[in-house]
Structure formats: structure tokens, C-alpha cells
């Protein structure tokens, strides 16, 4: 079976108080996005890598690759209006039956173990979505009232979210809906149950400035 990783980078950088999208910000001396691509490239199953970026940043990314001597092979694809459309553009590049992992550009710390488990679980079950159980108490707000939820039943969803290509092709043939917050919600809409696999607490999504410091701490632990 062929394996692909679609890396989706559409962030604007607004919450990072940055003029450039957060995937291009430096982490341990090079752009976050390069760490993310390296995680998949060096994983055991060595998927082919498809990178989806806003067209306005294609030249910027190519210049960064030259600057940092980044030579990992990958296919660069135009992003869409919403994340949904960006992922669809990536999926359309896969012309064969495959297992496809979709991953946030700003989750640079996914381990080889998580990536490999995602691919193998999706190959066996049809899909696999990384998630971790909530460590905190959880409440749901409804209008003026809130109610406690059982945190043992609450999962915080991560990426990679990994699927057989035929499932993704069918799911992304739908029209876009506002409730499509991730790939699992798109696939679930066509009546397919989602399989959760154990994610990783270190597999953080870099969103705020302090996340850079935490990611650097985790990276330095690996050395």
C-alpha cells in the first residue's frame, strides 16, 4: 500500500502577533514547517509528502528552502478558500489507492510512533484519528447555564487524521459546510464512524507565542 502525508498550512499568524503565517516562524533555528515535514519524511513508512500552502506564499516557501538548504522532496499545492478546500486540493493529487494522513503544518512534534500507528490503523480500520483524553474537568455552556461533562468521555482531537483514499475521495466530494472543523467531521458526514487512536501530549499545535518555547523544550529533550 502507498502512503501519503498531506501537510496543510493555512494559518495567518494573527494569534502569534506575527506578520508571517506561524508555520514559517523559527523553531530551533529553522521554520516550524520544516520540522513538520521532517517528522513524516524520517518516519518508518516514509510517505510521499504533499504540502498545501496559500499561493501567495509559494515563492516565499521556495526561498526559505534555498536559504535553509531544505531538500526533502515534496509536492507543493495551491491552498483553497477554507481548510476543507485546501485538503481537497491535496487529495486530488493522489491518483492511486493509498493511505493518506492529513496533518497540521504547525504540529512539528508528531513522533515516528504516532505517525506509524496512524497509517497502520487506518490501513486496517479505514480511518484513524489521533486524540488525547482531557486531563481537566470539562463543562458545557448552554445559553446562561453550564453543565459538567464526564471528562473520561471527552477527547481532544489532534492530527494526523488518517484515512483510506477512497473514503477521503467520497467525503470531499461533498459541498463545504461550516461544521466541517476537521477531516474527521467531513468523513463522519458521509456516515462513517471515526476510530480514535491515542495521540501524544507533546504533539502540540503551535498557536500562541508561548507554544514556541514549549516546542523548543520538547525538541531539546530529544537531543
PDB file of C-alpha atoms in Angstrom:
ATOM      1  CA  UNK A   1       0.000   0.000   0.000  1.00  0.00           C
ATOM      2  CA  UNK A   2       1.180   3.517  -0.820  1.00  0.00           C
ATOM      3  CA  UNK A   3       1.357   6.134   1.948  1.00  0.00           C
ATOM      4  CA  UNK A   4       0.917   9.888   1.591  1.00  0.00           C
ATOM      5  CA  UNK A   5       1.076  12.785   4.051  1.00  0.00           C
ATOM      6  CA  UNK A   6      -0.812  15.974   3.242  1.00  0.00           C
ATOM      7  CA  UNK A   7       0.618  18.842   5.295  1.00  0.00           C
ATOM      8  CA  UNK A   8      -1.847  21.728   5.470  1.00  0.00           C
ATOM      9  CA  UNK A   9      -0.536  25.208   6.247  1.00  0.00           C
ATOM     10  CA  UNK A  10      -3.133  27.930   6.108  1.00  0.00           C
ATOM     11  CA  UNK A  11      -2.556  29.867   9.340  1.00  0.00           C
ATOM     12  CA  UNK A  12      -2.358  33.657   9.192  1.00  0.00           C
ATOM     13  CA  UNK A  13      -0.159  34.234  12.233  1.00  0.00           C
ATOM     14  CA  UNK A  14      -2.582  36.709  13.849  1.00  0.00           C
ATOM     15  CA  UNK A  15      -2.652  34.997  17.257  1.00  0.00           C
ATOM     16  CA  UNK A  16       1.125  34.722  17.148  1.00  0.00           C
ATOM     17  CA  UNK A  17       1.354  38.517  16.751  1.00  0.00           C
ATOM     18  CA  UNK A  18       3.400  37.871  13.635  1.00  0.00           C
ATOM     19  CA  UNK A  19       3.423  39.377  10.158  1.00  0.00           C
ATOM     20  CA  UNK A  20       4.036  35.963   8.593  1.00  0.00           C
ATOM     21  CA  UNK A  21       1.980  32.778   8.966  1.00  0.00           C
ATOM     22  CA  UNK A  22       3.019  30.801  12.002  1.00  0.00           C
ATOM     23  CA  UNK A  23       4.252  27.790  10.017  1.00  0.00           C
ATOM     24  CA  UNK A  24       7.143  29.947   8.778  1.00  0.00           C
ATOM     25  CA  UNK A  25       8.224  31.163  12.215  1.00  0.00           C
ATOM     26  CA  UNK A  26      11.521  29.834  13.521  1.00  0.00           C
ATOM     27  CA  UNK A  27      11.740  26.895  15.888  1.00  0.00           C
ATOM     28  CA  UNK A  28      15.249  25.917  16.981  1.00  0.00           C
ATOM     29  CA  UNK A  29      16.719  27.899  14.123  1.00  0.00           C
ATOM     30  CA  UNK A  30      14.511  26.890  11.196  1.00  0.00           C
ATOM     31  CA  UNK A  31      10.859  27.266  10.139  1.00  0.00           C
ATOM     32  CA  UNK A  32       8.293  25.206  12.040  1.00  0.00           C
ATOM     33  CA  UNK A  33       7.049  23.728   8.774  1.00  0.00           C
ATOM     34  CA  UNK A  34      10.419  22.140   8.061  1.00  0.00           C
ATOM     35  CA  UNK A  35      10.315  20.277  11.374  1.00  0.00           C
ATOM     36  CA  UNK A  36       6.819  19.008  10.496  1.00  0.00           C
ATOM     37  CA  UNK A  37       7.845  17.724   7.071  1.00  0.00           C
ATOM     38  CA  UNK A  38      10.963  16.097   8.534  1.00  0.00           C
ATOM     39  CA  UNK A  39       8.850  14.188  11.068  1.00  0.00           C
ATOM     40  CA  UNK A  40       6.986  12.409   8.255  1.00  0.00           C
ATOM     41  CA  UNK A  41       9.960  12.060   5.925  1.00  0.00           C
ATOM     42  CA  UNK A  42      12.041  10.320   8.592  1.00  0.00           C
ATOM     43  CA  UNK A  43       9.210   8.095   9.834  1.00  0.00           C
ATOM     44  CA  UNK A  44       9.347   4.351   9.220  1.00  0.00           C
ATOM     45  CA  UNK A  45       6.765   4.261   6.409  1.00  0.00           C
ATOM     46  CA  UNK A  46       8.285   7.252   4.569  1.00  0.00           C
ATOM     47  CA  UNK A  47       5.100   8.647   2.978  1.00  0.00           C
ATOM     48  CA  UNK A  48       5.177  10.853  -0.073  1.00  0.00           C
ATOM     49  CA  UNK A  49       4.641  14.419   1.098  1.00  0.00           C
ATOM     50  CA  UNK A  50       2.159  16.921  -0.318  1.00  0.00           C
ATOM     51  CA  UNK A  51       2.383  20.448   1.055  1.00  0.00           C
ATOM     52  CA  UNK A  52      -0.657  22.719   0.706  1.00  0.00           C
ATOM     53  CA  UNK A  53       0.017  26.444   1.051  1.00  0.00           C
ATOM     54  CA  UNK A  54      -1.708  29.663   0.088  1.00  0.00           C
ATOM     55  CA  UNK A  55      -0.473  30.525  -3.407  1.00  0.00           C
ATOM     56  CA  UNK A  56       0.765  33.893  -2.117  1.00  0.00           C
ATOM     57  CA  UNK A  57       3.408  32.084  -0.050  1.00  0.00           C
ATOM     58  CA  UNK A  58       4.707  29.581  -2.623  1.00  0.00           C
ATOM     59  CA  UNK A  59       7.643  31.743  -3.678  1.00  0.00           C
ATOM     60  CA  UNK A  60       8.323  32.676  -0.054  1.00  0.00           C
ATOM     61  CA  UNK A  61       8.473  28.971   0.864  1.00  0.00           C
ATOM     62  CA  UNK A  62      10.736  28.146  -2.068  1.00  0.00           C
ATOM     63  CA  UNK A  63      13.091  30.929  -0.971  1.00  0.00           C
ATOM     64  CA  UNK A  64      13.119  29.534   2.566  1.00  0.00           C
ATOM     65  CA  UNK A  65      14.025  26.091   1.215  1.00  0.00           C
ATOM     66  CA  UNK A  66      17.024  27.618  -0.544  1.00  0.00           C
ATOM     67  CA  UNK A  67      18.020  29.661   2.498  1.00  0.00           C
ATOM     68  CA  UNK A  68      17.941  26.672   4.874  1.00  0.00           C
ATOM     69  CA  UNK A  69      19.164  24.122   2.310  1.00  0.00           C
ATOM     70  CA  UNK A  70      15.930  22.182   2.771  1.00  0.00           C
ATOM     71  CA  UNK A  71      15.925  19.420   0.148  1.00  0.00           C
ATOM     72  CA  UNK A  72      13.311  16.932   1.358  1.00  0.00           C
ATOM     73  CA  UNK A  73      11.194  16.076  -1.715  1.00  0.00           C
ATOM     74  CA  UNK A  74       7.589  17.266  -1.577  1.00  0.00           C
ATOM     75  CA  UNK A  75       4.857  18.403  -3.937  1.00  0.00           C
ATOM     76  CA  UNK A  76       3.697  21.992  -3.434  1.00  0.00           C
ATOM     77  CA  UNK A  77      -0.036  22.543  -3.961  1.00  0.00           C
ATOM     78  CA  UNK A  78      -2.236  25.625  -4.000  1.00  0.00           C
ATOM     79  CA  UNK A  79      -4.419  26.148  -0.920  1.00  0.00           C
ATOM     80  CA  UNK A  80      -8.137  26.876  -1.049  1.00  0.00           C
ATOM     81  CA  UNK A  81     -10.583  29.317   0.480  1.00  0.00           C
ATOM     82  CA  UNK A  82     -11.182  27.132   3.558  1.00  0.00           C
ATOM     83  CA  UNK A  83      -9.148  24.302   5.091  1.00  0.00           C
ATOM     84  CA  UNK A  84     -11.703  21.949   3.502  1.00  0.00           C
ATOM     85  CA  UNK A  85     -10.772  23.163   0.025  1.00  0.00           C
ATOM     86  CA  UNK A  86      -7.043  23.036   0.783  1.00  0.00           C
ATOM     87  CA  UNK A  87      -7.274  19.415   1.891  1.00  0.00           C
ATOM     88  CA  UNK A  88      -9.368  18.592  -1.180  1.00  0.00           C
ATOM     89  CA  UNK A  89      -6.681  20.067  -3.432  1.00  0.00           C
ATOM     90  CA  UNK A  90      -4.126  17.846  -1.722  1.00  0.00           C
ATOM     91  CA  UNK A  91      -6.288  14.736  -2.037  1.00  0.00           C
ATOM     92  CA  UNK A  92      -6.758  15.407  -5.742  1.00  0.00           C
ATOM     93  CA  UNK A  93      -3.000  14.959  -6.214  1.00  0.00           C
ATOM     94  CA  UNK A  94      -3.214  11.318  -5.128  1.00  0.00           C
ATOM     95  CA  UNK A  95      -4.023   9.281  -8.230  1.00  0.00           C
ATOM     96  CA  UNK A  96      -3.863   5.791  -6.733  1.00  0.00           C
ATOM     97  CA  UNK A  97      -5.301   3.819  -3.869  1.00  0.00           C
ATOM     98  CA  UNK A  98      -3.416   4.875  -0.778  1.00  0.00           C
ATOM     99  CA  UNK A  99      -3.472   5.602   2.914  1.00  0.00           C
ATOM    100  CA  UNK A 100      -3.461   9.370   3.415  1.00  0.00           C
ATOM    101  CA  UNK A 101      -2.508  11.179   6.623  1.00  0.00           C
ATOM    102  CA  UNK A 102      -3.627  14.806   6.921  1.00  0.00           C
ATOM    103  CA  UNK A 103      -1.592  16.869   9.340  1.00  0.00           C
ATOM    104  CA  UNK A 104      -1.390  20.452  10.572  1.00  0.00           C
ATOM    105  CA  UNK A 105       1.723  22.291   9.413  1.00  0.00           C
ATOM    106  CA  UNK A 106       2.138  23.687  12.925  1.00  0.00           C
ATOM    107  CA  UNK A 107       2.275  20.343  14.743  1.00  0.00           C
ATOM    108  CA  UNK A 108       6.012  19.723  14.339  1.00  0.00           C
ATOM    109  CA  UNK A 109       6.440  17.208  17.165  1.00  0.00           C
ATOM    110  CA  UNK A 110       4.453  14.177  15.982  1.00  0.00           C
ATOM    111  CA  UNK A 111       6.607  11.150  16.752  1.00  0.00           C
ATOM    112  CA  UNK A 112       7.537   8.292  14.455  1.00  0.00           C
ATOM    113  CA  UNK A 113       5.447   6.010  16.675  1.00  0.00           C
ATOM    114  CA  UNK A 114       2.314   8.145  16.303  1.00  0.00           C
ATOM    115  CA  UNK A 115       2.748   8.560  12.546  1.00  0.00           C
ATOM    116  CA  UNK A 116       3.314   4.845  12.013  1.00  0.00           C
ATOM    117  CA  UNK A 117       0.412   3.807  14.256  1.00  0.00           C
ATOM    118  CA  UNK A 118      -1.856   6.224  12.367  1.00  0.00           C
ATOM    119  CA  UNK A 119      -1.045   4.743   8.979  1.00  0.00           C
ATOM    120  CA  UNK A 120      -1.282   1.128  10.104  1.00  0.00           C
ATOM    121  CA  UNK A 121      -4.552   1.634  11.999  1.00  0.00           C
ATOM    122  CA  UNK A 122      -6.132   3.398   9.019  1.00  0.00           C
ATOM    123  CA  UNK A 123      -4.947   0.638   6.715  1.00  0.00           C
ATOM    124  CA  UNK A 124      -6.666  -1.922   8.935  1.00  0.00           C
ATOM    125  CA  UNK A 125      -9.789   0.007  10.002  1.00  0.00           C
ATOM    126  CA  UNK A 126     -10.321   2.550   7.225  1.00  0.00           C
ATOM    127  CA  UNK A 127      -9.509   5.586   9.362  1.00  0.00           C
ATOM    128  CA  UNK A 128      -7.592   6.607  12.470  1.00  0.00           C
ATOM    129  CA  UNK A 129      -7.781   9.956  14.262  1.00  0.00           C
ATOM    130  CA  UNK A 130      -5.244  10.875  16.935  1.00  0.00           C
ATOM    131  CA  UNK A 131      -6.748  12.264  20.139  1.00  0.00           C
ATOM    132  CA  UNK A 132      -5.933  12.511  23.835  1.00  0.00           C
ATOM    133  CA  UNK A 133      -8.240  12.344  26.830  1.00  0.00           C
ATOM    134  CA  UNK A 134      -8.911  15.590  28.647  1.00  0.00           C
ATOM    135  CA  UNK A 135      -6.899  15.921  31.863  1.00  0.00           C
ATOM    136  CA  UNK A 136      -9.074  18.749  33.131  1.00  0.00           C
ATOM    137  CA  UNK A 137     -12.659  18.937  34.266  1.00  0.00           C
ATOM    138  CA  UNK A 138     -14.945  19.908  31.405  1.00  0.00           C
ATOM    139  CA  UNK A 139     -18.121  21.976  31.355  1.00  0.00           C
ATOM    140  CA  UNK A 140     -20.524  22.691  28.507  1.00  0.00           C
ATOM    141  CA  UNK A 141     -22.119  26.130  28.265  1.00  0.00           C
ATOM    142  CA  UNK A 142     -25.722  26.294  27.059  1.00  0.00           C
ATOM    143  CA  UNK A 143     -27.060  29.848  26.931  1.00  0.00           C
ATOM    144  CA  UNK A 144     -26.962  31.019  30.567  1.00  0.00           C
ATOM    145  CA  UNK A 145     -26.376  27.578  32.085  1.00  0.00           C
ATOM    146  CA  UNK A 146     -23.388  25.270  32.181  1.00  0.00           C
ATOM    147  CA  UNK A 147     -23.223  21.581  32.967  1.00  0.00           C
ATOM    148  CA  UNK A 148     -20.431  19.235  33.917  1.00  0.00           C
ATOM    149  CA  UNK A 149     -19.366  16.580  31.409  1.00  0.00           C
ATOM    150  CA  UNK A 150     -17.625  13.295  32.092  1.00  0.00           C
ATOM    151  CA  UNK A 151     -14.026  14.035  31.157  1.00  0.00           C
ATOM    152  CA  UNK A 152     -13.380  10.302  30.621  1.00  0.00           C
ATOM    153  CA  UNK A 153     -15.652  10.599  27.588  1.00  0.00           C
ATOM    154  CA  UNK A 154     -14.029  13.798  26.244  1.00  0.00           C
ATOM    155  CA  UNK A 155     -11.172  13.615  23.753  1.00  0.00           C
ATOM    156  CA  UNK A 156      -9.051  16.478  22.438  1.00  0.00           C
ATOM    157  CA  UNK A 157      -8.561  15.840  18.747  1.00  0.00           C
ATOM    158  CA  UNK A 158      -5.169  16.199  17.091  1.00  0.00           C
ATOM    159  CA  UNK A 159      -3.631  15.373  13.758  1.00  0.00           C
ATOM    160  CA  UNK A 160      -2.605  13.250  11.954  1.00  0.00           C
ATOM    161  CA  UNK A 161      -6.043  12.172  10.838  1.00  0.00           C
ATOM    162  CA  UNK A 162      -5.523   9.255   8.505  1.00  0.00           C
ATOM    163  CA  UNK A 163      -7.858   7.575   6.017  1.00  0.00           C
ATOM    164  CA  UNK A 164      -8.058   5.231   3.084  1.00  0.00           C
ATOM    165  CA  UNK A 165      -8.049   7.329  -0.083  1.00  0.00           C
ATOM    166  CA  UNK A 166     -11.408   6.020  -1.303  1.00  0.00           C
ATOM    167  CA  UNK A 167     -13.041   7.290   1.899  1.00  0.00           C
ATOM    168  CA  UNK A 168     -11.498  10.739   1.526  1.00  0.00           C
ATOM    169  CA  UNK A 169     -12.414  10.966  -2.154  1.00  0.00           C
ATOM    170  CA  UNK A 170     -16.060  10.291  -1.332  1.00  0.00           C
ATOM    171  CA  UNK A 171     -16.112  12.550   1.728  1.00  0.00           C
ATOM    172  CA  UNK A 172     -14.512  15.519  -0.033  1.00  0.00           C
ATOM    173  CA  UNK A 173     -16.978  15.246  -2.914  1.00  0.00           C
ATOM    174  CA  UNK A 174     -19.490  16.923  -0.593  1.00  0.00           C
ATOM    175  CA  UNK A 175     -20.189  20.616  -0.613  1.00  0.00           C
ATOM    176  CA  UNK A 176     -18.434  22.574   2.132  1.00  0.00           C
ATOM    177  CA  UNK A 177     -20.348  23.031   5.387  1.00  0.00           C
ATOM    178  CA  UNK A 178     -19.482  25.357   8.273  1.00  0.00           C
ATOM    179  CA  UNK A 179     -19.498  22.460  10.749  1.00  0.00           C
ATOM    180  CA  UNK A 180     -16.555  20.831   8.968  1.00  0.00           C
ATOM    181  CA  UNK A 181     -13.926  21.670  11.583  1.00  0.00           C
ATOM    182  CA  UNK A 182     -11.521  18.862  10.676  1.00  0.00           C
ATOM    183  CA  UNK A 183     -11.211  15.864   8.372  1.00  0.00           C
ATOM    184  CA  UNK A 184     -12.963  13.537  10.799  1.00  0.00           C
ATOM    185  CA  UNK A 185     -16.088  15.724  10.732  1.00  0.00           C
ATOM    186  CA  UNK A 186     -16.068  15.648   6.922  1.00  0.00           C
ATOM    187  CA  UNK A 187     -15.784  11.857   6.818  1.00  0.00           C
ATOM    188  CA  UNK A 188     -18.353  11.390   9.579  1.00  0.00           C
ATOM    189  CA  UNK A 189     -20.875  13.333   7.475  1.00  0.00           C
ATOM    190  CA  UNK A 190     -20.983  10.503   4.909  1.00  0.00           C
ATOM    191  CA  UNK A 191     -21.934   8.014   7.614  1.00  0.00           C
ATOM    192  CA  UNK A 192     -18.553   6.543   8.523  1.00  0.00           C
ATOM    193  CA  UNK A 193     -17.686   6.008  12.177  1.00  0.00           C
ATOM    194  CA  UNK A 194     -14.419   7.525  13.345  1.00  0.00           C
ATOM    195  CA  UNK A 195     -11.773   5.412  15.086  1.00  0.00           C
ATOM    196  CA  UNK A 196      -9.791   7.215  17.774  1.00  0.00           C
ATOM    197  CA  UNK A 197      -6.191   6.213  18.427  1.00  0.00           C
ATOM    198  CA  UNK A 198      -4.081   7.509  21.281  1.00  0.00           C
ATOM    199  CA  UNK A 199      -2.388  10.789  20.453  1.00  0.00           C
ATOM    200  CA  UNK A 200       0.512  12.428  22.269  1.00  0.00           C
ATOM    201  CA  UNK A 201       0.586  15.260  24.789  1.00  0.00           C
ATOM    202  CA  UNK A 202       3.776  16.573  23.140  1.00  0.00           C
ATOM    203  CA  UNK A 203       2.047  16.719  19.747  1.00  0.00           C
ATOM    204  CA  UNK A 204       1.100  20.349  20.359  1.00  0.00           C
ATOM    205  CA  UNK A 205      -0.356  22.744  17.824  1.00  0.00           C
ATOM    206  CA  UNK A 206       1.687  25.925  17.823  1.00  0.00           C
ATOM    207  CA  UNK A 207      -0.835  28.743  18.125  1.00  0.00           C
ATOM    208  CA  UNK A 208       0.455  31.288  20.632  1.00  0.00           C
ATOM    209  CA  UNK A 209       3.968  32.729  21.237  1.00  0.00           C
ATOM    210  CA  UNK A 210       4.479  30.657  24.385  1.00  0.00           C
ATOM    211  CA  UNK A 211       3.942  27.472  22.351  1.00  0.00           C
ATOM    212  CA  UNK A 212       7.249  28.099  20.578  1.00  0.00           C
ATOM    213  CA  UNK A 213       9.104  27.920  23.897  1.00  0.00           C
ATOM    214  CA  UNK A 214       7.336  24.696  24.849  1.00  0.00           C
ATOM    215  CA  UNK A 215       8.094  23.123  21.465  1.00  0.00           C
ATOM    216  CA  UNK A 216      11.762  24.098  21.790  1.00  0.00           C
ATOM    217  CA  UNK A 217      11.844  22.464  25.227  1.00  0.00           C
ATOM    218  CA  UNK A 218      10.429  19.217  23.811  1.00  0.00           C
ATOM    219  CA  UNK A 219      12.813  19.278  20.842  1.00  0.00           C
ATOM    220  CA  UNK A 220      15.808  19.809  23.093  1.00  0.00           C
ATOM    221  CA  UNK A 221      14.721  16.837  25.218  1.00  0.00           C
ATOM    222  CA  UNK A 222      15.176  14.604  22.165  1.00  0.00           C
ATOM    223  CA  UNK A 223      18.807  15.564  21.732  1.00  0.00           C
TER     224      UNK A 223
END
